[in-house]
Amino acid sequence: MPQINKVVSIAGHYNGYLGEEAGQKAKIKNKETGQPDIYSDGFKQLLPLRMHYPRQIEVLNIYGNKEDGSKSDGSVSVASAQSYKYLINGRAKSYHEVEIKGKNAQHSKLHENEEVDHLLIDLFMEIKIKNIDK
């Protein structure tokens, strides 16, 4: 069976959308662990799965901040996207966050953003080089 070694999350709404209370109000209360101060119902459902997250996975979490005062990509708050860290804290092999800023950081534009493209190309090239070296 194939084994997943790398995961890329783009604009993940782990602790709710802006239309939900937690998605609007939640803040990250512990930057080191990613723990939010308020949990959405969906986030509460994900918590028991934390113990099953594979330890070999390297995670790249990409999210947007339009820098318009909303601290969001227009659909998902920065804090909601950052809460992914709490779900995999102590489990994943590594975790990296990249905040994309500006008008092209809007939720539906992130998959068309050149900065995101370069991050994905760099990650793909890293995987390709590792496979060639084997």
mmCIF file with all atom_site columns, C-alpha atoms in Angstrom:
data_model
loop_
_atom_site.group_PDB
_atom_site.id
_atom_site.type_symbol
_atom_site.label_atom_id
_atom_site.label_alt_id
_atom_site.label_comp_id
_atom_site.label_asym_id
_atom_site.label_entity_id
_atom_site.label_seq_id
_atom_site.pdbx_PDB_ins_code
_atom_site.Cartn_x
_atom_site.Cartn_y
_atom_site.Cartn_z
_atom_site.occupancy
_atom_site.B_iso_or_equiv
_atom_site.pdbx_formal_charge
_atom_site.auth_seq_id
_atom_site.auth_comp_id
_atom_site.auth_asym_id
_atom_site.auth_atom_id
_atom_site.pdbx_PDB_model_num
ATOM 1   C CA . MET A 1 1   ? 0.000   0.000  0.000  1.00 0.00 ? 1   MET A CA 1
ATOM 2   C CA . PRO A 1 2   ? 1.232   3.521  -0.723 1.00 0.00 ? 2   PRO A CA 1
ATOM 3   C CA . GLN A 1 3   ? 2.277   5.571  2.272  1.00 0.00 ? 3   GLN A CA 1
ATOM 4   C CA . ILE A 1 4   ? 1.499   9.289  2.450  1.00 0.00 ? 4   ILE A CA 1
ATOM 5   C CA . ASN A 1 5   ? 4.537   11.296 3.470  1.00 0.00 ? 5   ASN A CA 1
ATOM 6   C CA . LYS A 1 6   ? 3.542   14.885 2.657  1.00 0.00 ? 6   LYS A CA 1
ATOM 7   C CA . VAL A 1 7   ? 0.270   16.780 2.967  1.00 0.00 ? 7   VAL A CA 1
ATOM 8   C CA . VAL A 1 8   ? -0.507  20.270 1.685  1.00 0.00 ? 8   VAL A CA 1
ATOM 9   C CA . SER A 1 9   ? -3.526  22.079 3.062  1.00 0.00 ? 9   SER A CA 1
ATOM 10  C CA . ILE A 1 10  ? -4.720  25.187 1.234  1.00 0.00 ? 10  ILE A CA 1
ATOM 11  C CA . ALA A 1 11  ? -7.268  27.443 2.973  1.00 0.00 ? 11  ALA A CA 1
ATOM 12  C CA . GLY A 1 12  ? -8.403  24.752 5.415  1.00 0.00 ? 12  GLY A CA 1
ATOM 13  C CA . HIS A 1 13  ? -11.412 25.667 7.547  1.00 0.00 ? 13  HIS A CA 1
ATOM 14  C CA . TYR A 1 14  ? -10.541 23.403 10.471 1.00 0.00 ? 14  TYR A CA 1
ATOM 15  C CA . ASN A 1 15  ? -12.239 25.532 13.105 1.00 0.00 ? 15  ASN A CA 1
ATOM 16  C CA . GLY A 1 16  ? -15.109 26.875 11.011 1.00 0.00 ? 16  GLY A CA 1
ATOM 17  C CA . TYR A 1 17  ? -15.952 29.345 8.264  1.00 0.00 ? 17  TYR A CA 1
ATOM 18  C CA . LEU A 1 18  ? -16.503 33.050 8.839  1.00 0.00 ? 18  LEU A CA 1
ATOM 19  C CA . GLY A 1 19  ? -20.262 32.366 8.819  1.00 0.00 ? 19  GLY A CA 1
ATOM 20  C CA . GLU A 1 20  ? -19.918 30.294 11.997 1.00 0.00 ? 20  GLU A CA 1
ATOM 21  C CA . GLU A 1 21  ? -19.366 31.679 15.488 1.00 0.00 ? 21  GLU A CA 1
ATOM 22  C CA . ALA A 1 22  ? -16.036 29.916 16.085 1.00 0.00 ? 22  ALA A CA 1
ATOM 23  C CA . GLY A 1 23  ? -14.920 30.777 12.553 1.00 0.00 ? 23  GLY A CA 1
ATOM 24  C CA . GLN A 1 24  ? -15.472 34.461 13.310 1.00 0.00 ? 24  GLN A CA 1
ATOM 25  C CA . LYS A 1 25  ? -14.444 34.764 16.955 1.00 0.00 ? 25  LYS A CA 1
ATOM 26  C CA . ALA A 1 26  ? -11.886 32.057 17.705 1.00 0.00 ? 26  ALA A CA 1
ATOM 27  C CA . LYS A 1 27  ? -8.292  33.070 18.314 1.00 0.00 ? 27  LYS A CA 1
ATOM 28  C CA . ILE A 1 28  ? -5.226  30.911 18.730 1.00 0.00 ? 28  ILE A CA 1
ATOM 29  C CA . LYS A 1 29  ? -4.613  30.926 22.477 1.00 0.00 ? 29  LYS A CA 1
ATOM 30  C CA . ASN A 1 30  ? -1.422  28.855 22.331 1.00 0.00 ? 30  ASN A CA 1
ATOM 31  C CA . LYS A 1 31  ? 0.824   29.628 19.340 1.00 0.00 ? 31  LYS A CA 1
ATOM 32  C CA . GLU A 1 32  ? 3.155   26.728 20.139 1.00 0.00 ? 32  GLU A CA 1
ATOM 33  C CA . THR A 1 33  ? 0.422   24.072 19.951 1.00 0.00 ? 33  THR A CA 1
ATOM 34  C CA . GLY A 1 34  ? -2.087  25.881 17.719 1.00 0.00 ? 34  GLY A CA 1
ATOM 35  C CA . GLN A 1 35  ? -4.875  25.451 20.269 1.00 0.00 ? 35  GLN A CA 1
ATOM 36  C CA . PRO A 1 36  ? -7.833  27.763 19.640 1.00 0.00 ? 36  PRO A CA 1
ATOM 37  C CA . ASP A 1 37  ? -9.788  29.389 22.471 1.00 0.00 ? 37  ASP A CA 1
ATOM 38  C CA . ILE A 1 38  ? -13.184 28.405 20.984 1.00 0.00 ? 38  ILE A CA 1
ATOM 39  C CA . TYR A 1 39  ? -13.989 25.113 19.208 1.00 0.00 ? 39  TYR A CA 1
ATOM 40  C CA . SER A 1 40  ? -16.518 24.809 16.379 1.00 0.00 ? 40  SER A CA 1
ATOM 41  C CA . ASP A 1 41  ? -18.734 21.711 16.327 1.00 0.00 ? 41  ASP A CA 1
ATOM 42  C CA . GLY A 1 42  ? -16.732 20.372 13.375 1.00 0.00 ? 42  GLY A CA 1
ATOM 43  C CA . PHE A 1 43  ? -13.449 20.939 15.216 1.00 0.00 ? 43  PHE A CA 1
ATOM 44  C CA . LYS A 1 44  ? -14.794 19.027 18.220 1.00 0.00 ? 44  LYS A CA 1
ATOM 45  C CA . GLN A 1 45  ? -15.554 16.100 15.907 1.00 0.00 ? 45  GLN A CA 1
ATOM 46  C CA . LEU A 1 46  ? -11.987 16.135 14.572 1.00 0.00 ? 46  LEU A CA 1
ATOM 47  C CA . LEU A 1 47  ? -10.340 16.113 18.019 1.00 0.00 ? 47  LEU A CA 1
ATOM 48  C CA . PRO A 1 48  ? -10.704 12.345 18.665 1.00 0.00 ? 48  PRO A CA 1
ATOM 49  C CA . LEU A 1 49  ? -8.983  11.640 15.347 1.00 0.00 ? 49  LEU A CA 1
ATOM 50  C CA . ARG A 1 50  ? -5.793  13.369 16.517 1.00 0.00 ? 50  ARG A CA 1
ATOM 51  C CA . MET A 1 51  ? -4.431  10.140 17.968 1.00 0.00 ? 51  MET A CA 1
ATOM 52  C CA . HIS A 1 52  ? -4.600  8.445  14.554 1.00 0.00 ? 52  HIS A CA 1
ATOM 53  C CA . TYR A 1 53  ? -2.673  10.994 12.501 1.00 0.00 ? 53  TYR A CA 1
ATOM 54  C CA . PRO A 1 54  ? 0.312   9.226  10.883 1.00 0.00 ? 54  PRO A CA 1
ATOM 55  C CA . ARG A 1 55  ? 3.656   10.195 12.371 1.00 0.00 ? 55  ARG A CA 1
ATOM 56  C CA . GLN A 1 56  ? 5.596   10.140 9.079  1.00 0.00 ? 56  GLN A CA 1
ATOM 57  C CA . ILE A 1 57  ? 3.655   12.984 7.480  1.00 0.00 ? 57  ILE A CA 1
ATOM 58  C CA . GLU A 1 58  ? 5.248   16.357 6.775  1.00 0.00 ? 58  GLU A CA 1
ATOM 59  C CA . VAL A 1 59  ? 2.583   19.077 6.624  1.00 0.00 ? 59  VAL A CA 1
ATOM 60  C CA . LEU A 1 60  ? 2.540   22.348 4.713  1.00 0.00 ? 60  LEU A CA 1
ATOM 61  C CA . ASN A 1 61  ? -0.405  24.537 5.735  1.00 0.00 ? 61  ASN A CA 1
ATOM 62  C CA . ILE A 1 62  ? -1.041  27.432 3.323  1.00 0.00 ? 62  ILE A CA 1
ATOM 63  C CA . TYR A 1 63  ? -3.686  30.035 4.139  1.00 0.00 ? 63  TYR A CA 1
ATOM 64  C CA . GLY A 1 64  ? -4.637  33.524 3.068  1.00 0.00 ? 64  GLY A CA 1
ATOM 65  C CA . ASN A 1 65  ? -4.899  36.910 4.702  1.00 0.00 ? 65  ASN A CA 1
ATOM 66  C CA . LYS A 1 66  ? -6.374  39.611 2.469  1.00 0.00 ? 66  LYS A CA 1
ATOM 67  C CA . GLU A 1 67  ? -4.961  42.233 4.855  1.00 0.00 ? 67  GLU A CA 1
ATOM 68  C CA . ASP A 1 68  ? -8.255  44.115 4.792  1.00 0.00 ? 68  ASP A CA 1
ATOM 69  C CA . GLY A 1 69  ? -8.711  44.037 8.568  1.00 0.00 ? 69  GLY A CA 1
ATOM 70  C CA . SER A 1 70  ? -10.710 40.782 8.564  1.00 0.00 ? 70  SER A CA 1
ATOM 71  C CA . LYS A 1 71  ? -7.696  38.568 9.387  1.00 0.00 ? 71  LYS A CA 1
ATOM 72  C CA . SER A 1 72  ? -9.063  36.126 6.823  1.00 0.00 ? 72  SER A CA 1
ATOM 73  C CA . ASP A 1 73  ? -9.098  35.093 3.193  1.00 0.00 ? 73  ASP A CA 1
ATOM 74  C CA . GLY A 1 74  ? -12.698 36.263 3.004  1.00 0.00 ? 74  GLY A CA 1
ATOM 75  C CA . SER A 1 75  ? -14.133 32.830 3.863  1.00 0.00 ? 75  SER A CA 1
ATOM 76  C CA . VAL A 1 76  ? -11.762 31.325 6.443  1.00 0.00 ? 76  VAL A CA 1
ATOM 77  C CA . SER A 1 77  ? -10.094 33.180 9.301  1.00 0.00 ? 77  SER A CA 1
ATOM 78  C CA . VAL A 1 78  ? -6.354  32.921 9.755  1.00 0.00 ? 78  VAL A CA 1
ATOM 79  C CA . ALA A 1 79  ? -6.984  31.421 13.214 1.00 0.00 ? 79  ALA A CA 1
ATOM 80  C CA . SER A 1 80  ? -9.265  28.716 11.789 1.00 0.00 ? 80  SER A CA 1
ATOM 81  C CA . ALA A 1 81  ? -6.629  27.677 9.261  1.00 0.00 ? 81  ALA A CA 1
ATOM 82  C CA . GLN A 1 82  ? -3.887  27.789 11.913 1.00 0.00 ? 82  GLN A CA 1
ATOM 83  C CA . SER A 1 83  ? -5.887  25.485 14.209 1.00 0.00 ? 83  SER A CA 1
ATOM 84  C CA . TYR A 1 84  ? -4.810  22.563 11.963 1.00 0.00 ? 84  TYR A CA 1
ATOM 85  C CA . LYS A 1 85  ? -1.574  22.622 13.957 1.00 0.00 ? 85  LYS A CA 1
ATOM 86  C CA . TYR A 1 86  ? -3.477  21.659 17.120 1.00 0.00 ? 86  TYR A CA 1
ATOM 87  C CA . LEU A 1 87  ? -5.116  18.700 15.408 1.00 0.00 ? 87  LEU A CA 1
ATOM 88  C CA . ILE A 1 88  ? -1.767  17.181 14.445 1.00 0.00 ? 88  ILE A CA 1
ATOM 89  C CA . ASN A 1 89  ? 0.458   18.568 17.223 1.00 0.00 ? 89  ASN A CA 1
ATOM 90  C CA . GLY A 1 90  ? 2.816   15.909 18.516 1.00 0.00 ? 90  GLY A CA 1
ATOM 91  C CA . ARG A 1 91  ? 1.863   13.519 15.705 1.00 0.00 ? 91  ARG A CA 1
ATOM 92  C CA . ALA A 1 92  ? 3.087   14.824 12.342 1.00 0.00 ? 92  ALA A CA 1
ATOM 93  C CA . LYS A 1 93  ? 6.774   14.561 11.493 1.00 0.00 ? 93  LYS A CA 1
ATOM 94  C CA . SER A 1 94  ? 6.831   18.282 10.725 1.00 0.00 ? 94  SER A CA 1
ATOM 95  C CA . TYR A 1 95  ? 4.457   21.206 10.357 1.00 0.00 ? 95  TYR A CA 1
ATOM 96  C CA . HIS A 1 96  ? 5.030   24.436 8.440  1.00 0.00 ? 96  HIS A CA 1
ATOM 97  C CA . GLU A 1 97  ? 2.653   27.357 7.897  1.00 0.00 ? 97  GLU A CA 1
ATOM 98  C CA . VAL A 1 98  ? 2.785   29.871 5.082  1.00 0.00 ? 98  VAL A CA 1
ATOM 99  C CA . GLU A 1 99  ? 0.536   32.923 5.160  1.00 0.00 ? 99  GLU A CA 1
ATOM 100 C CA . ILE A 1 100 ? -0.203  34.373 1.730  1.00 0.00 ? 100 ILE A CA 1
ATOM 101 C CA . LYS A 1 101 ? -1.020  38.085 1.951  1.00 0.00 ? 101 LYS A CA 1
ATOM 102 C CA . GLY A 1 102 ? -2.860  40.633 -0.157 1.00 0.00 ? 102 GLY A CA 1
ATOM 103 C CA . LYS A 1 103 ? -5.716  40.669 -2.642 1.00 0.00 ? 103 LYS A CA 1
ATOM 104 C CA . ASN A 1 104 ? -4.571  37.420 -4.293 1.00 0.00 ? 104 ASN A CA 1
ATOM 105 C CA . ALA A 1 105 ? -4.839  35.699 -0.908 1.00 0.00 ? 105 ALA A CA 1
ATOM 106 C CA . GLN A 1 106 ? -8.632  35.648 -1.251 1.00 0.00 ? 106 GLN A CA 1
ATOM 107 C CA . HIS A 1 107 ? -10.031 32.146 -0.567 1.00 0.00 ? 107 HIS A CA 1
ATOM 108 C CA . SER A 1 108 ? -10.997 31.211 -4.119 1.00 0.00 ? 108 SER A CA 1
ATOM 109 C CA . LYS A 1 109 ? -7.863  32.796 -5.603 1.00 0.00 ? 109 LYS A CA 1
ATOM 110 C CA . LEU A 1 110 ? -5.326  30.855 -3.553 1.00 0.00 ? 110 LEU A CA 1
ATOM 111 C CA . HIS A 1 111 ? -5.262  27.962 -6.021 1.00 0.00 ? 111 HIS A CA 1
ATOM 112 C CA . GLU A 1 112 ? -4.381  30.479 -8.765 1.00 0.00 ? 112 GLU A CA 1
ATOM 113 C CA . ASN A 1 113 ? -1.773  32.366 -6.720 1.00 0.00 ? 113 ASN A CA 1
ATOM 114 C CA . GLU A 1 114 ? 1.804   32.343 -8.090 1.00 0.00 ? 114 GLU A CA 1
ATOM 115 C CA . GLU A 1 115 ? 3.301   32.270 -4.600 1.00 0.00 ? 115 GLU A CA 1
ATOM 116 C CA . VAL A 1 116 ? 1.268   29.133 -3.805 1.00 0.00 ? 116 VAL A CA 1
ATOM 117 C CA . ASP A 1 117 ? 2.326   27.618 -7.145 1.00 0.00 ? 117 ASP A CA 1
ATOM 118 C CA . HIS A 1 118 ? 5.990   28.162 -6.266 1.00 0.00 ? 118 HIS A CA 1
ATOM 119 C CA . LEU A 1 119 ? 5.541   26.543 -2.856 1.00 0.00 ? 119 LEU A CA 1
ATOM 120 C CA . LEU A 1 120 ? 3.961   23.483 -4.479 1.00 0.00 ? 120 LEU A CA 1
ATOM 121 C CA . ILE A 1 121 ? 6.642   23.295 -7.180 1.00 0.00 ? 121 ILE A CA 1
ATOM 122 C CA . ASP A 1 122 ? 9.375   23.499 -4.533 1.00 0.00 ? 122 ASP A CA 1
ATOM 123 C CA . LEU A 1 123 ? 7.705   20.727 -2.549 1.00 0.00 ? 123 LEU A CA 1
ATOM 124 C CA . PHE A 1 124 ? 7.292   18.560 -5.661 1.00 0.00 ? 124 PHE A CA 1
ATOM 125 C CA . MET A 1 125 ? 10.932  19.078 -6.634 1.00 0.00 ? 125 MET A CA 1
ATOM 126 C CA . GLU A 1 126 ? 12.034  18.116 -3.127 1.00 0.00 ? 126 GLU A CA 1
ATOM 127 C CA . ILE A 1 127 ? 10.039  14.875 -3.410 1.00 0.00 ? 127 ILE A CA 1
ATOM 128 C CA . LYS A 1 128 ? 11.407  14.177 -6.880 1.00 0.00 ? 128 LYS A CA 1
ATOM 129 C CA . ILE A 1 129 ? 15.017  14.711 -5.749 1.00 0.00 ? 129 ILE A CA 1
ATOM 130 C CA . LYS A 1 130 ? 14.523  12.400 -2.741 1.00 0.00 ? 130 LYS A CA 1
ATOM 131 C CA . ASN A 1 131 ? 13.120  9.682  -5.026 1.00 0.00 ? 131 ASN A CA 1
ATOM 132 C CA . ILE A 1 132 ? 16.020  10.006 -7.476 1.00 0.00 ? 132 ILE A CA 1
ATOM 133 C CA . ASP A 1 133 ? 18.528  9.688  -4.621 1.00 0.00 ? 133 ASP A CA 1
ATOM 134 C CA . LYS A 1 134 ? 17.002  6.392  -3.450 1.00 0.00 ? 134 LYS A CA 1
#
